[in-house]
Structures are given as C-alpha cells and as structure tokens.
PDB file of C-alpha atoms in Angstrom:
ATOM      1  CA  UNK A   1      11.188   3.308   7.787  1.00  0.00           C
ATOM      2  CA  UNK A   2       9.419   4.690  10.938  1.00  0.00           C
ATOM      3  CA  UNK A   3       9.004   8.306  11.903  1.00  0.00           C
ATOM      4  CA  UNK A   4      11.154   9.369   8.869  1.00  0.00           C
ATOM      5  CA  UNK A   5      11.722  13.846   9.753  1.00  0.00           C
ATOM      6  CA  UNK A   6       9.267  15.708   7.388  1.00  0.00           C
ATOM      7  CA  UNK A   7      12.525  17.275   5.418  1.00  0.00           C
ATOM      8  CA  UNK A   8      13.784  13.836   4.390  1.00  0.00           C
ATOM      9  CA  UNK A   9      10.569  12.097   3.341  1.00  0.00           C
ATOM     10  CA  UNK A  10       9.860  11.486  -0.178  1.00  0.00           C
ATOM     11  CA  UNK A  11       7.325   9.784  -2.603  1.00  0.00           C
ATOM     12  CA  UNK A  12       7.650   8.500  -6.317  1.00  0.00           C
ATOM     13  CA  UNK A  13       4.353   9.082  -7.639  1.00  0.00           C
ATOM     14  CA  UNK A  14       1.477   9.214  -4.474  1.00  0.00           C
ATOM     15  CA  UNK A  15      -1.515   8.121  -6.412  1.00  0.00           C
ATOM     16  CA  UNK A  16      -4.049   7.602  -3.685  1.00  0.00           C
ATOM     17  CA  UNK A  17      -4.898   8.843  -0.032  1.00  0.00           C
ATOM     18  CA  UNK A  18      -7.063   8.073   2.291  1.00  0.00           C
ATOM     19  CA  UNK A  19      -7.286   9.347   5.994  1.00  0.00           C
ATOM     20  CA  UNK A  20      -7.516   7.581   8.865  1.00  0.00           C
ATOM     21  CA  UNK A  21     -10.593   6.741  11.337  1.00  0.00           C
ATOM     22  CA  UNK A  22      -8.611   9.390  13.773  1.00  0.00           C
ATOM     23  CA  UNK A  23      -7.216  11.624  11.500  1.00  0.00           C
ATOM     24  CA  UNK A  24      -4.341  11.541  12.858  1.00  0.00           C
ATOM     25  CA  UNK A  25      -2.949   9.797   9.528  1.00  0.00           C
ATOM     26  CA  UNK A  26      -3.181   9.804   6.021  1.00  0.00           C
ATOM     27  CA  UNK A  27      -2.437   6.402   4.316  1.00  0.00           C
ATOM     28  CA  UNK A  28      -0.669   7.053   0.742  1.00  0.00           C
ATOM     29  CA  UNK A  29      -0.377   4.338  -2.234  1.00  0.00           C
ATOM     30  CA  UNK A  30       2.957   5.307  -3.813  1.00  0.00           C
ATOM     31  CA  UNK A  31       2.544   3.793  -7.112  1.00  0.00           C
ATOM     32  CA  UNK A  32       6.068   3.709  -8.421  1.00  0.00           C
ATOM     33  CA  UNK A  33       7.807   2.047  -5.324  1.00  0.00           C
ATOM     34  CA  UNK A  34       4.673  -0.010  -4.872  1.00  0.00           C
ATOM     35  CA  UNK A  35       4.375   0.591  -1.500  1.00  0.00           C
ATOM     36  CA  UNK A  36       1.916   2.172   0.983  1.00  0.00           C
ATOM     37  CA  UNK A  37       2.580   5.065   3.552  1.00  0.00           C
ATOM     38  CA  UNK A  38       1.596   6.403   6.576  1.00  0.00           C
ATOM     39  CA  UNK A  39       2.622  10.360   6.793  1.00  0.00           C
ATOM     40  CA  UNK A  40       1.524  11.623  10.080  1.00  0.00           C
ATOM     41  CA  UNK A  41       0.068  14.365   9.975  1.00  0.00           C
ATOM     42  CA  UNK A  42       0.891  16.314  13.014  1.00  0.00           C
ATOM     43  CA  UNK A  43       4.868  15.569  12.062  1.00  0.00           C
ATOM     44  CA  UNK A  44       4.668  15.531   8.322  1.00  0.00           C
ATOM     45  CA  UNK A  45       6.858  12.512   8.896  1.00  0.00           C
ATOM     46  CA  UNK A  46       6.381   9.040   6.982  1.00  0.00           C
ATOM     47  CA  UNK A  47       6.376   4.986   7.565  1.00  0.00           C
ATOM     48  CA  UNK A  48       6.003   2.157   5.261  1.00  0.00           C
ATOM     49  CA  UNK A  49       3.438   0.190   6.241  1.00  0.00           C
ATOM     50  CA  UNK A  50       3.592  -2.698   2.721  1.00  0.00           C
ATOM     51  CA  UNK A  51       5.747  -3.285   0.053  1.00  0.00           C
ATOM     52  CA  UNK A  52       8.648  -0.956  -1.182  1.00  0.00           C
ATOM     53  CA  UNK A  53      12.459  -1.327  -0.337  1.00  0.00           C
ATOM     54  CA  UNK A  54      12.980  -0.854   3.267  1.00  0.00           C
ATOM     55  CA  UNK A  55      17.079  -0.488   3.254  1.00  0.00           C
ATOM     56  CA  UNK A  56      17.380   1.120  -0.456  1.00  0.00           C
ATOM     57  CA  UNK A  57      14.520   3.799  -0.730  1.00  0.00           C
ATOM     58  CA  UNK A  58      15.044   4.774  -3.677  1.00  0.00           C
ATOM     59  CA  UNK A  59      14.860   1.042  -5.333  1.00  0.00           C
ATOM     60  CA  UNK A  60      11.406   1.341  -7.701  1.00  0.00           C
ATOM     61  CA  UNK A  61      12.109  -2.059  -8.924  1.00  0.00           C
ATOM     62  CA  UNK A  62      10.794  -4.018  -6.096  1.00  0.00           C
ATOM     63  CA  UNK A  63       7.503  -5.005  -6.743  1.00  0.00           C
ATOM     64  CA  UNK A  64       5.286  -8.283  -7.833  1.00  0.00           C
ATOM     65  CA  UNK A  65       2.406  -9.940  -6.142  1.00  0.00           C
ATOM     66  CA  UNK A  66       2.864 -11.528  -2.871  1.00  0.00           C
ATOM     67  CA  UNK A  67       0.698 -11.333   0.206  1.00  0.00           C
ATOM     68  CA  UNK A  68       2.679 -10.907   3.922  1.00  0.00           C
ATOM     69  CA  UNK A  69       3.798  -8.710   6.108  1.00  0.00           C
ATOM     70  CA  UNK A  70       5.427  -5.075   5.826  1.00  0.00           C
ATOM     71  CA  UNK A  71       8.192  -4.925   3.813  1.00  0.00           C
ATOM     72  CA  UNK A  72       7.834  -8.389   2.281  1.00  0.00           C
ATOM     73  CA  UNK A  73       4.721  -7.573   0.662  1.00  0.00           C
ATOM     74  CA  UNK A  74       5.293  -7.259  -3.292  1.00  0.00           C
ATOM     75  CA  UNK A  75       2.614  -4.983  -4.491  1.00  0.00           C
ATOM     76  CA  UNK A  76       2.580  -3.644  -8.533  1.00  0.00           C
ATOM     77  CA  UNK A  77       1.954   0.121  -8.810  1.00  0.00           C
ATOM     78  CA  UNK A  78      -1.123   0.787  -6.526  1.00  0.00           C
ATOM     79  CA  UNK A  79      -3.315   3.299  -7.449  1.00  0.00           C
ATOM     80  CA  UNK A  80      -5.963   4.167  -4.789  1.00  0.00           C
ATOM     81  CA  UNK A  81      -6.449   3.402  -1.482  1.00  0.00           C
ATOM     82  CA  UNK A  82      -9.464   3.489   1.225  1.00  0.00           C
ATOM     83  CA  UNK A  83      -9.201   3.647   4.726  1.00  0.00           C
ATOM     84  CA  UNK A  84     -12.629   1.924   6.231  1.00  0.00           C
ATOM     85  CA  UNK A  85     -14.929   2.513   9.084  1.00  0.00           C
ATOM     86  CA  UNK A  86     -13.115  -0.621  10.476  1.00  0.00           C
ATOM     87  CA  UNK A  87      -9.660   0.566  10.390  1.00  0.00           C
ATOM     88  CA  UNK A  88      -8.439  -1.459   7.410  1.00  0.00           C
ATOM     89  CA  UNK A  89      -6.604   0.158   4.580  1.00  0.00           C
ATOM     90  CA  UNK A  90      -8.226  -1.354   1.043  1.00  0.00           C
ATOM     91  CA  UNK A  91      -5.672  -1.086  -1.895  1.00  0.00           C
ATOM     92  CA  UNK A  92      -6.319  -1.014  -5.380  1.00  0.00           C
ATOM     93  CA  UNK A  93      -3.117  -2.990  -6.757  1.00  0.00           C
ATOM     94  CA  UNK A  94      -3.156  -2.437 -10.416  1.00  0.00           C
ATOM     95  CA  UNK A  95      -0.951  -3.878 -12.482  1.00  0.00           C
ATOM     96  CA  UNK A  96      -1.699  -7.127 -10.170  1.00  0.00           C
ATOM     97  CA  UNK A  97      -5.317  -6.606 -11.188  1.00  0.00           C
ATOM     98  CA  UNK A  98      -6.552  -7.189  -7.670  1.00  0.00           C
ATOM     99  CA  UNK A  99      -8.051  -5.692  -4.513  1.00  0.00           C
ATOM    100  CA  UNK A 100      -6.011  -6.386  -1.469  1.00  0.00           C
ATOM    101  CA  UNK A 101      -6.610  -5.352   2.693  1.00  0.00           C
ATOM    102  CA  UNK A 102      -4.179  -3.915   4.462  1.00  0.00           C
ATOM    103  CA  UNK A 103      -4.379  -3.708   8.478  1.00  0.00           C
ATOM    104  CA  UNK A 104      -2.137  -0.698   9.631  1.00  0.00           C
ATOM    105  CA  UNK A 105      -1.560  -2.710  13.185  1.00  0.00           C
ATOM    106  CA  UNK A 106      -0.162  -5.673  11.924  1.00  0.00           C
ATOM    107  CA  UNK A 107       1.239  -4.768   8.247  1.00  0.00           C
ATOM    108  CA  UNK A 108      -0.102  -7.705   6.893  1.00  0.00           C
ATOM    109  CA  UNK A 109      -1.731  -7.734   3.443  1.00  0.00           C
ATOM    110  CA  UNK A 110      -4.004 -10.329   1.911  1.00  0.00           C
ATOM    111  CA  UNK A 111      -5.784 -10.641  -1.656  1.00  0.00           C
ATOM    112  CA  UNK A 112      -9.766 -10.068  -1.128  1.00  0.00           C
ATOM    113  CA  UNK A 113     -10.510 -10.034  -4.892  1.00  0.00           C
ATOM    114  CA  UNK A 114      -9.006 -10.731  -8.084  1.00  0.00           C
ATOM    115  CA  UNK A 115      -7.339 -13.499 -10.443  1.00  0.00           C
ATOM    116  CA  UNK A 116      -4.464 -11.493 -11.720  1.00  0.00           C
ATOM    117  CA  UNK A 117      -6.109 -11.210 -15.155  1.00  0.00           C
ATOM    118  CA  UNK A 118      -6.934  -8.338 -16.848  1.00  0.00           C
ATOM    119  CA  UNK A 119     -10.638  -8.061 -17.113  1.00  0.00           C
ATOM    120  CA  UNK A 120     -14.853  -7.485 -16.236  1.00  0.00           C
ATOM    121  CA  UNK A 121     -15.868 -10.239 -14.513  1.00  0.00           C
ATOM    122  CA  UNK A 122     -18.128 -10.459 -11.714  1.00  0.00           C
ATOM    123  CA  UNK A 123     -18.084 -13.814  -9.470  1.00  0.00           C
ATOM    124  CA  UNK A 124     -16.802 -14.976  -6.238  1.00  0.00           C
ATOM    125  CA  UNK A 125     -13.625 -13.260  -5.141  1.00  0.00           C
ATOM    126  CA  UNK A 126     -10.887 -15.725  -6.557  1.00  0.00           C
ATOM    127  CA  UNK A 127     -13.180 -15.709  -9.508  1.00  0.00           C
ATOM    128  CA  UNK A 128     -13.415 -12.022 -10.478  1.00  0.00           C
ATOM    129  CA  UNK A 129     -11.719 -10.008 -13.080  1.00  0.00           C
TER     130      UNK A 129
END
C-alpha cells in the first residue's frame, strides 16, 4: 500500500500515533490489523510500513510474532508507538509482550525487549518481562 487517496484509506482500531522528526508524517499502530502506518499528512493518504495484509486489506487475521521486513512482519495488536529523535519508530506490540524498532527507511522490524511472557521483570533485554 503506498500513497493510498485520503477517501479510500481506512484503519481498524488506530491505537497509537506518533509524528515524525519532520512532521511531515504521523506513524499510526493499527491494533486490529497489527500493522503500522504512515498517513501523510499534507495528502491525508496512507502506507504500511510493518505487518498487516498487503493484497487483502481488510484481512485482521494476519498477525503473530516475527521480525522482517514490511509486510512480512507479524506483529499482535500494537498499542502505542514513538517516533524518536533518531528517526526510528518504537512499537509497543502487546499481545507479543514485547518492545520492537521499526526504521521507516528500510521497513525492517527487530525485537529490542521482551520474552513473549506476560509479566514485571526487569533484566537484560531477552530477559525482561
């Protein structure tokens, strides 16, 4: 999905936004296609940056936990995410009970905290809960 018209973009439950170092985007964690967005802001059109279902949009059912690139990226209903002073996009992935990074130039997405466990656990960052 790139430059999608204003009129014909849609979300299933934005959760999160964060703008961008040039404001020029705001980066949106669409919880129930577990995906993350780009709407520009000038256009009011969208891209997928992670995750989702990039030939059936309307397919919620593709998620899970799997670190990559765009589209094969399996995130599980994120919540928030935080666009840093650096440019990366930092997503709270919930139901995968994890922190991952996202950098918008090169879609890819890695894990930078979290077991997958439910819990409160401070520790190194395969170690944390």
């Amino acid at each position: 999905m790139k430059n999608i018209h204003s009129t014909s973009t849609s979300f299933a439950q934005p959760s999160g936004i964060s703008l961008s170092p040039d404001l020029k985007e705001a980066y949106i964690a669409d919880s129930e296609s577990s995906s993350i967005r780009a709407l520009d802001l000038k256009t009011g059109g969208s891209r997928l940056l992670a995750g989702g279902d990039p030939v059936f949009l309307d397919n919620l059912f593709r998620y899970g936990d799997h670190d990559g690139v765009g589209s094969e990226v399996r995130l599980q209903h994120p919540l928030g995410v935080l666009c840093g002073k650096d440019g990366q996009i930092y997503v709270a992935d919930s139901s995968n009970h994890k922190i991952k990074k996202l950098d918008p130039a090169t879609g890819r997405v890695s894990t930078l905290t979290g077991t997958g466990k439910a819990g409160f656990k401070d520790g190194t960052a395969l170690a944390t809960q």
